Coordinates of C-alpha atoms in Angstrom, one line a residue:
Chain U
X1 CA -92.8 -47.5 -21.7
X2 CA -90.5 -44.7 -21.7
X3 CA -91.2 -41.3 -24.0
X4 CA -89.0 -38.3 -24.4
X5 CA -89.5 -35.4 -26.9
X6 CA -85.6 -34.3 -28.3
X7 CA -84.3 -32.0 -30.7
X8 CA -82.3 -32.2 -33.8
X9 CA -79.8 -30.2 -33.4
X10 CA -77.6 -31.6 -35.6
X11 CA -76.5 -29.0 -39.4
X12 CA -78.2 -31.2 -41.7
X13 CA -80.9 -32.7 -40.2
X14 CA -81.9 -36.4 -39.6
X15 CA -80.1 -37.5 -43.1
X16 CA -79.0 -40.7 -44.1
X17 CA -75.7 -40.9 -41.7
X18 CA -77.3 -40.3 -38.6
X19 CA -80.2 -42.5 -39.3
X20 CA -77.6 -45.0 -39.9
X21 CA -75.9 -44.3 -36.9
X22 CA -79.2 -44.0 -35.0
X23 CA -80.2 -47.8 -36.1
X24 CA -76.8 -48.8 -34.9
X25 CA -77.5 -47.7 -31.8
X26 CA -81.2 -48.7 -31.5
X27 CA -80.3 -52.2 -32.9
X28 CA -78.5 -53.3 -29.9
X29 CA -81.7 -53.2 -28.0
X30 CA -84.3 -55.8 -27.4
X31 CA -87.2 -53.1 -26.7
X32 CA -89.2 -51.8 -29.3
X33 CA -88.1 -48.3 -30.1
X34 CA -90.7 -45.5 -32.2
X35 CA -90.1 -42.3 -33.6
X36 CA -92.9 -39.8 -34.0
X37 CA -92.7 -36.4 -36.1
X38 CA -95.3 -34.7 -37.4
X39 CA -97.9 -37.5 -36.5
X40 CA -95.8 -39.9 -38.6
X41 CA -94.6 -42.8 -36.1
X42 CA -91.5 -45.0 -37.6
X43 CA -90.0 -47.7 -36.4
X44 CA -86.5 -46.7 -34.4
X45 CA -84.8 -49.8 -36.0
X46 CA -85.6 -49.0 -39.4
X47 CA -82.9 -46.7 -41.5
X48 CA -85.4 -46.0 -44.4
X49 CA -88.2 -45.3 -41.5
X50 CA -86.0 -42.6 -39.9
X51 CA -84.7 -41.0 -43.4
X52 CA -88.7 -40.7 -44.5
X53 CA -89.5 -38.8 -40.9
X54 CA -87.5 -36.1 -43.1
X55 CA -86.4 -34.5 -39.7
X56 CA -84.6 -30.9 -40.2
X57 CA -82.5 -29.3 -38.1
X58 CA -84.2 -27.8 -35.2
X59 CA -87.6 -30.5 -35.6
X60 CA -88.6 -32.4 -32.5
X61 CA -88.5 -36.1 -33.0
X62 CA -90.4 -38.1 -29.8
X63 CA -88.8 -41.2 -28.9
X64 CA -90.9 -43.9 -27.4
X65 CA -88.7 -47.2 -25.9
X66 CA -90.9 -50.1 -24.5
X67 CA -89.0 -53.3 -23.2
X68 CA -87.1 -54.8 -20.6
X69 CA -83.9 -52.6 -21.5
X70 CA -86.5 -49.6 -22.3
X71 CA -84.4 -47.1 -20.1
X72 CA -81.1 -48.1 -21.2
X73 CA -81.8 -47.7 -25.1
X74 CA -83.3 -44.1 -24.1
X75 CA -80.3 -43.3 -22.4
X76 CA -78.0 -44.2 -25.6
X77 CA -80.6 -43.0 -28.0
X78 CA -80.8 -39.1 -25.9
X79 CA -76.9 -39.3 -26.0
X80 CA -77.2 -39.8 -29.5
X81 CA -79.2 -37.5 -30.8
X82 CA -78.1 -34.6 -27.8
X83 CA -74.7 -35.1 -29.2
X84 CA -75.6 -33.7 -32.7
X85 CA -74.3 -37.1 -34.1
X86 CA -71.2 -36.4 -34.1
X87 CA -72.1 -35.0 -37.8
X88 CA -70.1 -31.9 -38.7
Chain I
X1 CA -46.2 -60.6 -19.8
X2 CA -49.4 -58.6 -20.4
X3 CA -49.3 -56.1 -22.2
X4 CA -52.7 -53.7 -21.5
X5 CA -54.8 -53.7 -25.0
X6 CA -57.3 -50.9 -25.1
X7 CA -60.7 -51.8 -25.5
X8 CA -61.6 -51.9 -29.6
X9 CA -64.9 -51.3 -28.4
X10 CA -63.6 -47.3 -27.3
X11 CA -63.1 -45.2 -29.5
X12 CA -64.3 -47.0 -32.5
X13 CA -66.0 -44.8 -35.4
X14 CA -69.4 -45.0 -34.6
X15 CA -70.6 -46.2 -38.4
X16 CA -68.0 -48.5 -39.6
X17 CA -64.6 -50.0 -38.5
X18 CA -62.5 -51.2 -41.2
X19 CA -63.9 -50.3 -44.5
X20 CA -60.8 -51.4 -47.1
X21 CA -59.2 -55.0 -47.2
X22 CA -56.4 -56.0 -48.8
X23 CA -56.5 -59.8 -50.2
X24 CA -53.5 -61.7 -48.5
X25 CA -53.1 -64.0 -51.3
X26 CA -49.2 -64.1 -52.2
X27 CA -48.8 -62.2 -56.0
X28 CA -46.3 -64.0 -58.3
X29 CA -44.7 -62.9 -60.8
X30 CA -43.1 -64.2 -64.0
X31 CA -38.9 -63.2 -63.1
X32 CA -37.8 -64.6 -67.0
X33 CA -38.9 -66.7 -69.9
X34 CA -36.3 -68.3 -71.7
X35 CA -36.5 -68.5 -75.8
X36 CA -37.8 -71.8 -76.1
X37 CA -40.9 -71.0 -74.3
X38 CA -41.1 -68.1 -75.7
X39 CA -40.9 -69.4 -79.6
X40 CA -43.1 -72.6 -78.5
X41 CA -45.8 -69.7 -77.2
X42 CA -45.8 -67.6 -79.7
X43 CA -44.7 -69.3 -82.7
X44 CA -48.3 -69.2 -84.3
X45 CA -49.4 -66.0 -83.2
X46 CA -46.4 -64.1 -83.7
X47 CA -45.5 -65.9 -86.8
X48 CA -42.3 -66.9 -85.6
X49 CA -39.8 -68.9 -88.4
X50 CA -36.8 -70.3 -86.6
X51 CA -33.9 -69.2 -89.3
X52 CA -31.1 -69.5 -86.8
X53 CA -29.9 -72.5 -84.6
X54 CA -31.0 -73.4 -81.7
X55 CA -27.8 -72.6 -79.8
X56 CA -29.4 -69.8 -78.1
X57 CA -32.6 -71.3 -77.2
X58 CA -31.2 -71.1 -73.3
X59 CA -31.0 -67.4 -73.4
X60 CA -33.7 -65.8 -70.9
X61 CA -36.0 -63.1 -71.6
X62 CA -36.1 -60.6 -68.4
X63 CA -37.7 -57.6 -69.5
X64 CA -41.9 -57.9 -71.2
X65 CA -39.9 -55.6 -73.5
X66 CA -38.5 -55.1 -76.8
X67 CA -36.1 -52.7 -78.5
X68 CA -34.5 -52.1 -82.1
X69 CA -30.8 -51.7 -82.4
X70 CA -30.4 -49.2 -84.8
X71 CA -28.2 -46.8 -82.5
X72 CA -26.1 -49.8 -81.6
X73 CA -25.8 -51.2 -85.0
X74 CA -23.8 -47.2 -85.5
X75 CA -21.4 -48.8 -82.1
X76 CA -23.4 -46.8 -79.3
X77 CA -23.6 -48.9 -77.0
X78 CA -23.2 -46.1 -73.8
X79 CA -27.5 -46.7 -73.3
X80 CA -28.2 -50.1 -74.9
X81 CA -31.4 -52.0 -73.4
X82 CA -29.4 -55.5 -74.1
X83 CA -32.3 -57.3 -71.7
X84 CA -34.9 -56.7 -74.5
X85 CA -35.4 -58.9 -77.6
X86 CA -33.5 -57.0 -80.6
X87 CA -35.8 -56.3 -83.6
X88 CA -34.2 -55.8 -87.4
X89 CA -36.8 -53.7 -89.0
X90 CA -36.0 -52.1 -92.5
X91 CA -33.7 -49.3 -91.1
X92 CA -31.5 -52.1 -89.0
X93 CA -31.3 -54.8 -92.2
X94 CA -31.1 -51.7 -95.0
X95 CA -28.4 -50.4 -92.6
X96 CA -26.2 -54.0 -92.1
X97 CA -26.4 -54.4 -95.9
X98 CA -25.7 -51.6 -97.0
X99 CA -22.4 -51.4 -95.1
X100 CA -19.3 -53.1 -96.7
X101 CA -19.7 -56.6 -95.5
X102 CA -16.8 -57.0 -93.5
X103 CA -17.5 -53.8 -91.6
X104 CA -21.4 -54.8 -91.3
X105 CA -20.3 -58.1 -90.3
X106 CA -18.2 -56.5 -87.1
X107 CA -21.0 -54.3 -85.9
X108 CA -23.4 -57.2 -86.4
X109 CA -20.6 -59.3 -84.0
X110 CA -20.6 -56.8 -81.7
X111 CA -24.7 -57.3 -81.4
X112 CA -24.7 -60.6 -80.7
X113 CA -22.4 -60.6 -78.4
X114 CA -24.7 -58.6 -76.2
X115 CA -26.8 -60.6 -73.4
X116 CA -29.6 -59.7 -75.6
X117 CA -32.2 -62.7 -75.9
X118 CA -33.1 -63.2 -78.9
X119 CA -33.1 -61.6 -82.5
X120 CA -36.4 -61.1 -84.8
X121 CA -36.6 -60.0 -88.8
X122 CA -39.5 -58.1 -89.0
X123 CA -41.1 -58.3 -92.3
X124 CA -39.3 -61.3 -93.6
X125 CA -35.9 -60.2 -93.9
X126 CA -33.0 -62.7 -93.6
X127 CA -29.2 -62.1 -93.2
X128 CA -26.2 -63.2 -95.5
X129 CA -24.9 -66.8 -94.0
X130 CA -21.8 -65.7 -92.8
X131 CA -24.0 -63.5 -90.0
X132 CA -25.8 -66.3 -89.4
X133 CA -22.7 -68.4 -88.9
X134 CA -21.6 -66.0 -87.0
X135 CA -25.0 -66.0 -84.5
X136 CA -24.5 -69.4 -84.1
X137 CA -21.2 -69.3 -82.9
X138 CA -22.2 -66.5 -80.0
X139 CA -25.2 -68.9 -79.5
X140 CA -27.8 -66.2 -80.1
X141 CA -31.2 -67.9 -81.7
X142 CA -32.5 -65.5 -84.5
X143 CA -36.2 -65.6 -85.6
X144 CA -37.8 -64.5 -89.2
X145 CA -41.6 -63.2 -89.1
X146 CA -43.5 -62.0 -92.2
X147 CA -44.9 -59.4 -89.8
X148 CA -44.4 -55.3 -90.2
X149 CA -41.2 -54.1 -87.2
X150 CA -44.2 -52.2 -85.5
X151 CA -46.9 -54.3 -85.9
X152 CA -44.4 -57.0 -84.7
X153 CA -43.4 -54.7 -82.2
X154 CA -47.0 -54.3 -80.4
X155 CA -48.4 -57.6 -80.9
X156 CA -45.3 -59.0 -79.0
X157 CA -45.2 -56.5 -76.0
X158 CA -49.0 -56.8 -75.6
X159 CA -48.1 -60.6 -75.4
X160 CA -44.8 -60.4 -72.9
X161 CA -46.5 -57.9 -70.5
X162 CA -49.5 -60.2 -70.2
X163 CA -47.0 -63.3 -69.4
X164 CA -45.0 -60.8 -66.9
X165 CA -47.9 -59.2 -65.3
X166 CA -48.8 -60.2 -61.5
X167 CA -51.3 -63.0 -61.0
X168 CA -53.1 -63.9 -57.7
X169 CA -55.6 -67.1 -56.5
X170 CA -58.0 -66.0 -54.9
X171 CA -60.6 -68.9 -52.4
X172 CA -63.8 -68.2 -53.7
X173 CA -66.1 -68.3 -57.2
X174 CA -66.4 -66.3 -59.6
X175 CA -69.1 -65.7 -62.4
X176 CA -70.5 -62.9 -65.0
X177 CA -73.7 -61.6 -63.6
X178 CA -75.3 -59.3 -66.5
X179 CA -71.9 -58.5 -67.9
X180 CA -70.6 -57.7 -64.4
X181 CA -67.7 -59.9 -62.9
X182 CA -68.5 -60.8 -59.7
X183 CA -65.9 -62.7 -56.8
X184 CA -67.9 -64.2 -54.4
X185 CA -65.7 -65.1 -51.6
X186 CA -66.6 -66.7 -47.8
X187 CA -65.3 -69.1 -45.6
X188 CA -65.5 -73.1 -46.3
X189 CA -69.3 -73.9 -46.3
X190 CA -70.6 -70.5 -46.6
X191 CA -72.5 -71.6 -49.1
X192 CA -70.7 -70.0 -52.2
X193 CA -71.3 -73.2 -54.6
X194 CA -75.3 -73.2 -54.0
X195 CA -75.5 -69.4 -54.1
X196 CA -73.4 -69.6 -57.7
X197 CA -75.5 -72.8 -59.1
X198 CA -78.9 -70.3 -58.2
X199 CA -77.1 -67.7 -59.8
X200 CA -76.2 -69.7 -63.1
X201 CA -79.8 -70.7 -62.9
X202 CA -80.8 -66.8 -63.3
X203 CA -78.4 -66.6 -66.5
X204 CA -74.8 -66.1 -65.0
X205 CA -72.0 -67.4 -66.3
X206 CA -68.9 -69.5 -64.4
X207 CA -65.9 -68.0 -64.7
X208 CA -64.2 -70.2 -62.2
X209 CA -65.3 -72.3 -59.0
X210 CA -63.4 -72.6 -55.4
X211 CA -60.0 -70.8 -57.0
X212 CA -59.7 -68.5 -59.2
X213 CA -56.8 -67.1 -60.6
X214 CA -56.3 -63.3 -61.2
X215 CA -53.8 -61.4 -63.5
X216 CA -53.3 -57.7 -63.6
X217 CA -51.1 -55.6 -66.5
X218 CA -50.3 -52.2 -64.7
X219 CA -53.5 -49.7 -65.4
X220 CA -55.6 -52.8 -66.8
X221 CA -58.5 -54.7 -65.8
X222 CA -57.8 -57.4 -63.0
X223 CA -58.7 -60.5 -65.2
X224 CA -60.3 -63.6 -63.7
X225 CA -59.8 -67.0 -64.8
X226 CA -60.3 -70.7 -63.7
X227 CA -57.4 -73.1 -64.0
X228 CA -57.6 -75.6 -66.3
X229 CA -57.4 -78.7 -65.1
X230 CA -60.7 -77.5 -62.6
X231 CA -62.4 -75.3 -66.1
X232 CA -66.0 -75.7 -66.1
X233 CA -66.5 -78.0 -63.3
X234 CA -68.1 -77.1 -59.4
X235 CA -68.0 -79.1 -56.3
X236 CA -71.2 -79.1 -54.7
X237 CA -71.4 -80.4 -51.3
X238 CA -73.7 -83.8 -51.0
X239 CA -73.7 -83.6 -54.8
X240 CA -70.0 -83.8 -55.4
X241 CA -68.8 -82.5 -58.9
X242 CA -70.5 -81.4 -61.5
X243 CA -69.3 -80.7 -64.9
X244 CA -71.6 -77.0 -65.6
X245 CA -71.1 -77.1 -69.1
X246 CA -72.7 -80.5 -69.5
X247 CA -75.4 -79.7 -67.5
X248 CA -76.3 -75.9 -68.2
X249 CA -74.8 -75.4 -71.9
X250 CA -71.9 -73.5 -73.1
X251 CA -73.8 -70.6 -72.8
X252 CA -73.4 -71.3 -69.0
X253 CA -69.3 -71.1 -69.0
X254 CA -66.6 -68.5 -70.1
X255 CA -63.3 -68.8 -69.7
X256 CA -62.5 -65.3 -68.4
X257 CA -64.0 -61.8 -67.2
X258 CA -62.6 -59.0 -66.0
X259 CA -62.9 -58.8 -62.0
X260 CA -65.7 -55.8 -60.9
X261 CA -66.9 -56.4 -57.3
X262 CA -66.2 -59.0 -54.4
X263 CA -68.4 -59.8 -52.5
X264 CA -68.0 -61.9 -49.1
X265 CA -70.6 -64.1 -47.7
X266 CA -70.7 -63.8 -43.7
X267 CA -71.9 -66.3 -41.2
X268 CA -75.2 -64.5 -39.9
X269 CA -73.6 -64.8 -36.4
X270 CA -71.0 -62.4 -37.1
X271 CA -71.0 -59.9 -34.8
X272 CA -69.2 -57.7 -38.0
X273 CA -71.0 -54.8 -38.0
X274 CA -72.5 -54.0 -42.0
X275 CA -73.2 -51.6 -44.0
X276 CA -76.7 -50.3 -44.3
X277 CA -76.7 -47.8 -46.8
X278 CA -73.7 -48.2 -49.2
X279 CA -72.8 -44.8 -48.0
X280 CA -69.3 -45.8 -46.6
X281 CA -68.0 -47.8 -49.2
X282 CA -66.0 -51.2 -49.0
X283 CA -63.1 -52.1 -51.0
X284 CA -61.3 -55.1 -51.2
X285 CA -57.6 -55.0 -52.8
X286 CA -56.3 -57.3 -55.4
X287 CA -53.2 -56.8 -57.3
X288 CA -53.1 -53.3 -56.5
X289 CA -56.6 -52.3 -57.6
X290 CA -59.1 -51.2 -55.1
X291 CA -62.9 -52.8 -56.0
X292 CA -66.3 -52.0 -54.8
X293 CA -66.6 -54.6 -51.7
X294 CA -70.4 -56.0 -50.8
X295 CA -70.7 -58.3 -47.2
X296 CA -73.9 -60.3 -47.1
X297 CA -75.0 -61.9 -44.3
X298 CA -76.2 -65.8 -44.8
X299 CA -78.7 -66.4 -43.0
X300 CA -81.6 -69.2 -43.4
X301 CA -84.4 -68.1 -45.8
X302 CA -82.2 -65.7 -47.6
X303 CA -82.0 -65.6 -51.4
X304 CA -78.3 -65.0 -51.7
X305 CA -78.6 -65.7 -55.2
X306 CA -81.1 -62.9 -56.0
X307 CA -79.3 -60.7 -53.4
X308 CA -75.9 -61.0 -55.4
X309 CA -77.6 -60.6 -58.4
X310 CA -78.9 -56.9 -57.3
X311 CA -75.8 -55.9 -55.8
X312 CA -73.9 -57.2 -59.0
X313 CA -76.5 -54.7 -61.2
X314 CA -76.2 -51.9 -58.7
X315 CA -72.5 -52.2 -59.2
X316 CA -73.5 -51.8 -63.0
X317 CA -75.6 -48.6 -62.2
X318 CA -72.7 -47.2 -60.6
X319 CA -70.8 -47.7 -63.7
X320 CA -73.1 -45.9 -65.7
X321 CA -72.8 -43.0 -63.2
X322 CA -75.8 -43.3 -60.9
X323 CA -74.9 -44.0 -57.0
X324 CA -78.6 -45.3 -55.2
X325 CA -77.1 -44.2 -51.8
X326 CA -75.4 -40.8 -52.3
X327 CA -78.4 -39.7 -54.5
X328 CA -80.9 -40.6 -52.4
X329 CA -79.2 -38.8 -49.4
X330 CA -78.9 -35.8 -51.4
X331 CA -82.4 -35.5 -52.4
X332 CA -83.0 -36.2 -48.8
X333 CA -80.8 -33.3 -47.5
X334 CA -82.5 -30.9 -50.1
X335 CA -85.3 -31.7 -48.6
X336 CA -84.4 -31.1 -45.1
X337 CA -82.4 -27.6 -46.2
X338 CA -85.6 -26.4 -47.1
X339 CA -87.7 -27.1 -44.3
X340 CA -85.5 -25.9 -41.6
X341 CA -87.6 -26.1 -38.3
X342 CA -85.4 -22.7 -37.0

C-alpha cells in the first residue's frame, strides 16, 4: 500500500468537475484507491464520495492506493491533483 | 500509403470527448402538392366546395403559403407571389363586382392566367359564370368555403406548413413517460423493446416502436409519430409481435408526442466514456433542434426501465427550471468558498 498526503491547489476546491475528473482517472485502476480529509475516508472511485470530502482550496487530501497497479494509479492520481485539474 | 493518425488518446479533454451528435437520418421534405391532394386532404377540414372544373386539378402547390390578390386584381403585378394559393376575400370579390364586367372580367383573366395554384372564396362567395368559364378555359380549379378570408387564411397555412415541414425516421422507440417524450435509441438487440414493455408496465405510453417518424415546423416542437401500417404494435424478440393496445388498453397507446430527450442504450462493454454528473451535457440533433441526450449503459441486473423513467422525470425537473447537477455543484462550491484552508 502506497500513501501520499497532496494539496488542493486548485481555485475552487475539490468541486464536482475535478471529482469527476479524479474518478476518471482512478477508474482505470484495479487497486483500491481512499481518500482521507478531516478523518473522513471515501472511496477514490466514488464521485459523490469525493464531492462530500468538501475539500477547499489549499486542504490536504491523503491518498492511499493498494493493488497490484498501486504505484501506477498514485502516479496518475499526484499528476492529477499537482496539476490543479486543469480547472481554471 | 499511411498516412500517420495522431493518437485520439492525446490530447483528448480529460472529462468528455464528443458531447453533441447529430442524427444521420436523411430529412425529406415535401417539394409540391398538387390540388387534388390538396382538395382530397383538406376538403372536410377546410370546408372546401369544388365550384370550378377540374381542369386545374394538375396545378402544383410549391409554397406552404397563401396570398390575396387584391393589388393584382388593380394590374400590379411588378411583386405578385403567383406560387401561393390566391384567396378572394370581401375586398377581392366586392372589388371584381363592382367593376364594369367587362373590365372586371380582364383583370380577373389576367389572374388566372398566373401559375398561381388554385383559387379559394372565402366566406361563400361565388363569381358570375362567364369568370368561371373563363377559369375553366385557363384550367385553373376554383374552390368555395363558407369560412371567414382570415380564418381561412390560418387554418390553411397551419395545415400547408405542417405537410411542408421536414420529417425524419429515426431506429429506435419512442414512448410518453409522465408527459415527457422520450426516444430510446441503441443498436439491434440492445434491448430497447423489453426496456419500453417495463416502461408501459410503469404507465408510459407507445408512441411508436423500432421507427419512428419525426416532423419539425421551423421554431416548433419536433413531433414524433409511428407509421401506420406498424401503429400500436411491438416486436419483441422470442415473443414476436404484439399488438399493445390489445394487451395494455388504449390508455397504453397515443398516436403522437412531441420529442423531449433521446436517450441511447450502450452495450456495457463500450469503452465510451459517460457522463457521471450531467454536468457536461449531451445533445443529440434532429431536424435542426438540439435535445437533452442521456447514454445508459446495459448491463445485466440493470433496471433500464426504472433508469429511463428517472432520467425522463429529471428531464421534466429541468423543464420546470431546476438542474440536479449544476445546483448541487453550486451549493457545493459555496461551501468550499467558505472554508478556504489558506
Amino acid at each position: 500500500m502506497i500513501q501520499k498526503d497532496l494539496t488542493i491547489n486548485n481555485k475552487h476546491g475539490l468541486h464536482a468537475r475535478p471529482a469527476a475528473q479524479f474518478v476518471k482517472v482512478s477508474s482505470q485502476f484495479e487497486c483500491d484507491i481512499w481518500v482521507e480529509r478531516d478523518e473522513e475516508r471515501v472511496n477514490g472511485k466514488s464521485i459523490m464520495g469525493l464531492m462530500m470530502l468538501a475539500a477547499p482550496s489549499g486542504a490536504t487530501i491523503s491518498i492511499s492506493t493498494d493493488g497490484s497497479d498501486e504505484t501506477e494509479a498514485m502516479n496518475a492520481l499526484e499528476a492529477l491533483v499537482v496539476g490543479g485539474f486543469d480547472d481554471e | 500509403m499511411d498516412v500517420p493518425v495522431p493518437n485520439p488518446s492525446e490530447d483528448a479533454p480529460i472529462l468528455l470527448d464528443k458531447n453533441q451528435n447529430t442524427s444521420k437520418a436523411p430529412i425529406r421534405r415535401l417539394k409540391s402538392m398538387s390540388v387534388r391532394d390538396f382538395y382530397e386532404s383538406y376538403q372536410q377540414s377546410l370546408q372546401l366546395v369544388l365550384v370550378g372544373s377540374e381542369s386545374g386539378f394538375e396545378r402544383k402547390i410549391i409554397e406552404p403559403e397563401l396570398n390575396r390578390p387584391g393589388l393584382a386584381l388593380a394590374g400590379f403585378y411588378t411583386y405578385f407571389a403567383e406560387q401561393r394559393i390566391q384567396v378572394i376575400g370581401n375586398a377581392e370579390h366586392s372589388y371584381l363586382t363592382c367593376l364594369e364586367t367587362k373590365d372586371g372580367l380582364a383583370r380577373f383573366r389576367e389572374l388566372c392566367r398566373q401559375a398561381v395554384p388554385c383559387l379559394i372564396l372565402a366566406r361563400g362567395h361565388s363569381l358570375p359564370k362567364a369568370f368561371m368559364d373563363e377559369a375553366h378555359r385557363l384550367q385553373l380549379s376554383i374552390f368555395q368555403t363558407e369560412m371567414a378570408s382570415m380564418h381561412f387564411l390560418n387554418a390553411a397555412t397551419i395545415r400547408l406548413q405542417w405537410a411542408f415541414a421536414p420529417t425524419t425516421t429515426e431506429h429506435g422507440s419512442m414512448v410518453d413517460i409522465h408527459g415527457i417524450g422520450v426516444l430510446l435509441r441503441g443498436e439491434s438487440g440492445s434491448g430497447k423493446s423489453e426496456t419500453v414493455i417495463g416502461l408501459i408496465d410503469r404507465g408510459a405510453t407507445l408512441v411508436a416502436d423500432d421507427l419512428v417518424r419525426f416532423r419539425r415546423i421551423e421554431g416548433g416542437d419536433i413531433m414524433g409519430t409511428s407509421k401506420e401500417v406498424g401503429r400500436n404494435h411491438m416486436e419483441v424478440r422470442g415473443l414476436g409481435l404484439i399488438n399493445v393496445m390489445a394487451l395494455y388498453g388504449i390508455g397504453a397507446v397515443r398516436l403522437e408526442k412531441a420529442l423531449n430527450v433521446v436517450i441511447t442504450l450502450r452495450p456495457a462493454d463500450d469503452i465510451h466514456q459517460l457522463e457521471r454528473l450531467g454536468l457536461e451535457p449531451k445533445t443529440y440533433r434532429i431536424l435542426g433542434l438540439d435535445l437533452p441526450h442521456v447514454e445508459l449503459l446495459v448491463a445485466p441486473g440493470r433496471d433500464l426501465a426504472k433508469l429511463i423513467e428517472v432520467a425522463a422525470m429529471d428531464v421534466k425537473l429541468k423543464v420546470f427550471g431546476h438542474d440536479t447537477a449544476v445546483e448541487f455543484n453550486n451549493r457545493l462550491l459555496r461551501k468550499l468558498r467558505d472554508h478556504r484552508d489558506v
